[in-house]
Amino acid sequence: MDLFLQYMANGVVIGSTYVLVAVGLTLIFGILGVVNFAHGEFYMIGGYAGIVAITVLKLPVLPAIAFVLLVAAVVGIAAEAILHKPMKNHDATSSIISSFGLAVALQNAALVVMGPQPQRLNLDVSKIPVLSSLPTDFGPVFLPQQRLLIPIATVLLIAILYVVLRYTWTGRGLRAMAQHATVARLCGVRVERVAIVTFITGAALAGTAGMLMSSVFFVYPIVGNMIALKAFTVVILGGMGNVAGAAVAGLLLGITESLTSAYISNAMRDVVGFVFVILVLLFRPQGLFGKAVERS
Amino acid sequence: MRVYLIALLAFAGLAVAPFGIGGYETNVLMMVLFFVILAVGLDLVTGYCGQFSFATGAFYGIGAYTAAIMTRDFNTTIWVHLPAGAIVAGLFGLLLGIPALRLKGHFLAIVTIAFQTIVYLVISQWTSFTGGQVGLPMPNAGPVTVFGVTLFEFGSLRSYYWLTLAMTALTLLISWRLVNSRLGREWVAIRDDETLASAVGLDTTRGKLTAFVAYAALAGVAGVLTAHSLRGVTPDDYTIWISATVVAMMVVGGRGTFIGPILGAVFLAILPELLGKFAEYKMLIYGVLLVLVVTLMPEGVVGRLRARAAR
Amino acid sequence: MTAPILEARGITKRFGGVVAVNDASLTVGKGQIVGLIGPNGSGKSTMVNLVSGELMPNEGTFLFNGTDITSLPSHRRARLGMARSFQLLRLFHSLSVEDNLLLANHMRMKASIAASIFGRSSAREEEQRARARARELLAWFDLQDFADRPVSALSIGQQRMVEIARGMMSEPSLFVLDEPAAGLSPPNVDKLIQLVRRLRDEFGVSILLVEHVMRVVRDLCDHVVVLDSGVKIAEGAPDAVVKDPVVIEAYIGTGWKRRAQG
């Protein structure tokens, strides 16, 4: 039983990163209709940006986070310029191919710049105020601060995102676009700006996830492949474009994987999500929580 | 007829090529031919039938591992492996074609990536069956005998090259016949408008499944040839980057143009050899090229030239 | 009335909470031209998609030549002899006009796919016959000069004709025409009226005609069915139906409401 709780906690930690990556992916799809196969690379770049900021530039934690967000913003703007703006008059397959090409290019750029060897961020928690004072033992569950930080940051970021979407003009514009792009445009929503904001948000969420995870797991050039697949799994399970669905599905996938690896086999951990997703696509293409829509 | 004549001349030239070039160049040519088979196969399912696949590397690997595992367990020869690799890969193609019956566009693309990843995980992790990260070695194909008389000994680079060349000719001929048959026309109809295809009485299920099987079987054949000529298999030869490379070859050459993917394969497979010490950047170049071509010239080089000629 | 070729009995179709077609029935007799009319959003298009098998009804049955086809997908219905055109033109845009027609004849070809791949003479001769027939039909539609052109090179009016020629290429016994006059200029509408009549008179095809343009309906139809909000509100001879107060109310009423809301 004690071990079970520990596995659940580990699952929540992993699941939280899936949520961060998947929410951005689902936003970009829901608002702009772009299926971004390069989303895992946003995570990878966030991880490397964190490592560079802290170990190379020797920045303290908060400026390091700012650095990661800055890099993510640049990546987001560039990705929008490549994957969204020129693709409006192209068919859907072209945008799939284009983002896939971008993913391959980014992975190999990382391979050239950072090298193939996996790297990890050595975060000295004891020097960080607030974080160092957090407890690490919760009854039978042990969570070091680096891990504990991940679900906390996820909850915070998702809460901020929710408030922005709900109560700001930009948020209303984003939601209007998701509902009906043409009508939103007619009502004066500036589509270009919304598109850029959406990509920056997606890149920032995934980049933050990458930075947080880089103190727990290794970062390497193709780490984004698996993360992107997990995020797609989550997005499909949650229903394409559904943010709340992605949050629930992300935690579910993290916990399922953690339990699979503990009780069945470690090798099955990654396979279980894909089997899930293929089944869901075949039998409930609208996702676990979506409603079936059929149109004349 | 002119097409067949040009093809015949090209193959005749390629057949005598090993006498004029060194072993290294022969190896490069052979690798170009593997990619030609893969790119033409992908063009059948994606270029003609409009069904997306990022799983070329997986089918290529399934063919290669079929040959390697059969060699280890049954001690069979390449003559058995060629049809076996095509059949096993074709069956997996049928399996992947089933989701394509219900899914379109990006959903199908995601499923094919998931499939590619699962196949890679299986061949790299299931050590007892596939040799894991180390892979499996393969002995020479051995002598070719007819009624106990040895015709020639398999093992030299040239013999593998000629076999690959012959198989390339065969697969191109089959693909050419396919796209110019009634079935090929139905594939294009499904690509253009699936609802309409169904409304004029075409069986779109049969159309999509045959395209997937043909694609997978061709990749399987390329896999068997690769496994034998490399004298073994390792999982890293069959990753999603192979899929990406083949997609780039098809897109750059021109989707659905037949000759386009062939030229794309030749160009992109030789490119790293011309880059010299920059060869390690080849995947980076492929990625950038994919983005550029699909943005600026989505119909590919041959597609653009044909459109220009038609005007 | 002649024996029915198509019978729709008690058809209901719901999308989520919206009932698009509600317990509607209609019959097309052999050799008849039956009109299906109604204001915008009355469920005509849904009904056409239900007849052709692109959508499946929640309730009700379809009989075609007396056989139950309710659960058959659209390609099986096409094989039984049902052709259709589309409100928004649909053609295989990367293929030539002739190939567009040829595809509609594939389902009638007897040589196997394998024979076609290996270029056997049986398959080749069959294809030559189909091509000859496509040329004949194109000549009938005055399109013979465009056979080798890509369909995208044709005008909207010509593409409309290619669509109808394609339908005829499949040798149908019932042709469902979904707003064939949409986007045509008045002189072309006159040509269309004559053409549809000739289809029936010369080829003996029964026709279900969904149309907005009243002139087409009055000139052509033997019988008219009126839908409003998915419910059949009237049917009968065209002249009688057009004068029916319920039908006038449905048309003018919604028009008035639309203007008030706009």
Short mmCIF file of C-alpha atoms in Angstrom, two decimals, chain A residues 22-204:
data_model
loop_
_atom_site.label_atom_id
_atom_site.label_comp_id
_atom_site.label_asym_id
_atom_site.label_seq_id
_atom_site.Cartn_x
_atom_site.Cartn_y
_atom_site.Cartn_z
CA ALA A 22 -0.34 18.79 -23.92
CA VAL A 23 -2.25 21.92 -22.94
CA GLY A 24 -0.13 24.02 -25.30
CA LEU A 25 -0.55 21.45 -28.05
CA THR A 26 -4.31 21.36 -27.63
CA LEU A 27 -4.51 25.18 -27.53
CA ILE A 28 -2.60 25.49 -30.80
CA PHE A 29 -4.88 22.91 -32.39
CA GLY A 30 -8.10 24.25 -30.90
CA ILE A 31 -7.45 27.89 -31.72
CA LEU A 32 -5.49 27.73 -34.96
CA GLY A 33 -6.24 24.24 -36.26
CA VAL A 34 -2.51 23.51 -36.52
CA VAL A 35 -1.35 20.04 -35.54
CA ASN A 36 2.13 20.81 -34.27
CA PHE A 37 4.41 17.79 -34.60
CA ALA A 38 7.30 19.98 -33.42
CA HIS A 39 5.78 20.53 -29.99
CA GLY A 40 8.07 18.03 -28.29
CA GLU A 41 11.00 20.14 -29.47
CA PHE A 42 9.62 23.12 -27.50
CA TYR A 43 10.08 20.92 -24.43
CA MET A 44 13.59 19.90 -25.49
CA ILE A 45 14.60 23.53 -26.11
CA GLY A 46 13.20 24.54 -22.69
CA GLY A 47 15.31 21.84 -21.05
CA TYR A 48 18.51 22.94 -22.78
CA ALA A 49 17.74 26.63 -22.16
CA GLY A 50 17.45 25.88 -18.43
CA ILE A 51 20.75 23.99 -18.42
CA VAL A 52 22.52 26.79 -20.31
CA ALA A 53 21.06 29.48 -18.02
CA ILE A 54 22.05 27.79 -14.78
CA THR A 55 25.26 25.88 -15.54
CA VAL A 56 26.77 28.04 -18.32
CA LEU A 57 25.47 31.54 -17.62
CA LYS A 58 25.38 30.87 -13.82
CA LEU A 59 22.08 32.70 -13.47
CA PRO A 60 20.07 32.44 -10.23
CA VAL A 61 16.79 30.54 -10.46
CA LEU A 62 14.33 33.34 -11.18
CA PRO A 63 16.38 35.02 -13.95
CA ALA A 64 16.97 31.53 -15.33
CA ILE A 65 13.22 31.00 -15.58
CA ALA A 66 12.92 34.36 -17.29
CA PHE A 67 15.64 33.28 -19.72
CA VAL A 68 13.77 30.05 -20.51
CA LEU A 69 10.55 32.00 -21.11
CA LEU A 70 12.37 34.43 -23.37
CA VAL A 71 13.80 31.59 -25.43
CA ALA A 72 10.35 29.99 -25.56
CA ALA A 73 8.83 33.24 -26.80
CA VAL A 74 11.38 33.48 -29.61
CA VAL A 75 10.76 29.84 -30.53
CA GLY A 76 7.00 30.41 -30.44
CA ILE A 77 7.18 33.43 -32.72
CA ALA A 78 9.45 31.59 -35.16
CA ALA A 79 7.23 28.50 -35.15
CA GLU A 80 4.17 30.62 -35.90
CA ALA A 81 5.97 32.26 -38.79
CA ILE A 82 6.86 28.83 -40.20
CA LEU A 83 3.88 26.64 -39.37
CA HIS A 84 0.90 28.97 -39.39
CA LYS A 85 1.34 32.14 -41.40
CA PRO A 86 2.50 30.66 -44.75
CA MET A 87 0.30 27.57 -44.47
CA LYS A 88 -3.11 29.21 -44.75
CA ASN A 89 -3.60 28.40 -48.40
CA HIS A 90 -2.09 24.94 -48.20
CA ASP A 91 -3.87 21.65 -47.63
CA ALA A 92 -3.80 19.92 -44.27
CA THR A 93 -1.10 17.40 -45.25
CA SER A 94 1.33 20.22 -46.05
CA SER A 95 1.07 21.60 -42.53
CA ILE A 96 1.62 18.12 -41.08
CA ILE A 97 4.72 17.64 -43.23
CA SER A 98 6.00 21.10 -42.42
CA SER A 99 5.82 20.72 -38.64
CA PHE A 100 7.33 17.26 -38.92
CA GLY A 101 10.18 18.75 -40.95
CA LEU A 102 10.64 21.46 -38.33
CA ALA A 103 10.83 18.80 -35.60
CA VAL A 104 13.54 16.90 -37.48
CA ALA A 105 15.47 20.14 -38.12
CA LEU A 106 15.31 21.25 -34.47
CA GLN A 107 16.38 17.84 -33.17
CA ASN A 108 19.40 17.83 -35.42
CA ALA A 109 20.24 21.43 -34.68
CA ALA A 110 20.28 20.46 -31.00
CA LEU A 111 22.47 17.48 -31.86
CA VAL A 112 24.97 19.79 -33.53
CA VAL A 113 24.93 22.48 -30.82
CA MET A 114 24.55 20.46 -27.63
CA GLY A 115 25.93 17.09 -28.68
CA PRO A 116 24.33 13.65 -28.39
CA GLN A 117 25.17 12.95 -24.73
CA PRO A 118 22.24 13.25 -22.30
CA GLN A 119 22.56 16.17 -19.90
CA ARG A 120 20.94 16.96 -16.60
CA LEU A 121 20.43 20.15 -14.66
CA ASN A 122 22.05 20.02 -11.22
CA LEU A 123 19.72 22.20 -9.25
CA ASP A 124 20.96 22.94 -5.75
CA VAL A 125 17.62 23.15 -4.01
CA SER A 126 19.07 24.20 -0.67
CA LYS A 127 20.04 27.59 -2.09
CA ILE A 128 16.57 28.41 -3.41
CA PRO A 129 14.35 30.29 -0.94
CA VAL A 130 10.83 28.93 -0.34
CA LEU A 131 11.56 25.74 -2.27
CA SER A 132 14.21 24.60 0.21
CA SER A 133 11.76 24.98 3.07
CA LEU A 134 9.15 22.69 1.48
CA PRO A 135 8.69 19.29 3.12
CA THR A 136 9.85 16.17 1.27
CA ASP A 137 8.04 13.49 3.29
CA PHE A 138 4.32 13.07 3.08
CA GLY A 139 3.52 10.03 5.22
CA PRO A 140 4.81 7.05 3.24
CA VAL A 141 5.50 9.17 0.15
CA PHE A 142 8.88 10.77 -0.45
CA LEU A 143 9.18 13.54 -3.01
CA PRO A 144 12.39 15.58 -3.34
CA GLN A 145 11.79 19.27 -3.90
CA GLN A 146 12.77 19.15 -7.59
CA ARG A 147 9.94 16.71 -8.17
CA LEU A 148 7.49 18.41 -5.86
CA LEU A 149 8.02 21.63 -7.78
CA ILE A 150 6.59 20.12 -10.98
CA PRO A 151 2.95 19.57 -9.94
CA ILE A 152 3.01 22.85 -8.01
CA ALA A 153 4.21 24.78 -11.08
CA THR A 154 1.68 22.96 -13.25
CA VAL A 155 -1.23 23.92 -11.02
CA LEU A 156 0.00 27.52 -10.90
CA LEU A 157 0.51 27.84 -14.66
CA ILE A 158 -2.80 26.22 -15.53
CA ALA A 159 -4.55 28.52 -13.05
CA ILE A 160 -2.91 31.57 -14.65
CA LEU A 161 -3.85 30.31 -18.11
CA TYR A 162 -7.43 29.80 -16.97
CA VAL A 163 -7.67 33.34 -15.60
CA VAL A 164 -6.15 34.80 -18.76
CA LEU A 165 -8.47 32.87 -21.04
CA ARG A 166 -11.47 33.71 -18.90
CA TYR A 167 -11.04 37.33 -17.95
CA THR A 168 -8.75 39.16 -20.38
CA TRP A 169 -9.40 40.59 -23.83
CA THR A 170 -6.65 38.45 -25.28
CA GLY A 171 -8.21 35.39 -23.67
CA ARG A 172 -11.61 36.24 -25.12
CA GLY A 173 -10.03 36.68 -28.55
CA LEU A 174 -8.40 33.26 -28.22
CA ARG A 175 -11.63 31.60 -27.21
CA ALA A 176 -13.55 33.38 -29.98
CA MET A 177 -11.04 32.05 -32.52
CA ALA A 178 -11.48 28.53 -31.19
CA GLN A 179 -15.25 28.80 -31.56
CA HIS A 180 -15.36 30.19 -35.07
CA ALA A 181 -12.36 31.76 -36.77
CA THR A 182 -14.26 33.63 -39.48
CA VAL A 183 -16.79 35.18 -37.12
CA ALA A 184 -14.02 36.13 -34.70
CA ARG A 185 -12.20 37.87 -37.53
CA LEU A 186 -15.36 39.76 -38.48
CA CYS A 187 -15.79 40.85 -34.88
CA GLY A 188 -12.39 42.48 -34.90
CA VAL A 189 -10.22 39.79 -33.33
CA ARG A 190 -6.72 40.29 -34.72
CA VAL A 191 -5.95 36.84 -35.98
CA GLU A 192 -2.23 37.39 -36.50
CA ARG A 193 -1.78 38.52 -32.91
CA VAL A 194 -3.89 35.70 -31.53
CA ALA A 195 -1.84 33.20 -33.55
CA ILE A 196 1.44 34.53 -32.19
CA VAL A 197 0.16 34.64 -28.60
CA THR A 198 -1.08 31.07 -28.91
CA PHE A 199 2.25 29.76 -30.17
CA ILE A 200 4.17 31.68 -27.48
CA THR A 201 1.87 30.27 -24.80
CA GLY A 202 2.32 26.74 -26.12
CA ALA A 203 6.10 27.11 -26.33
CA ALA A 204 6.27 28.67 -22.85
#
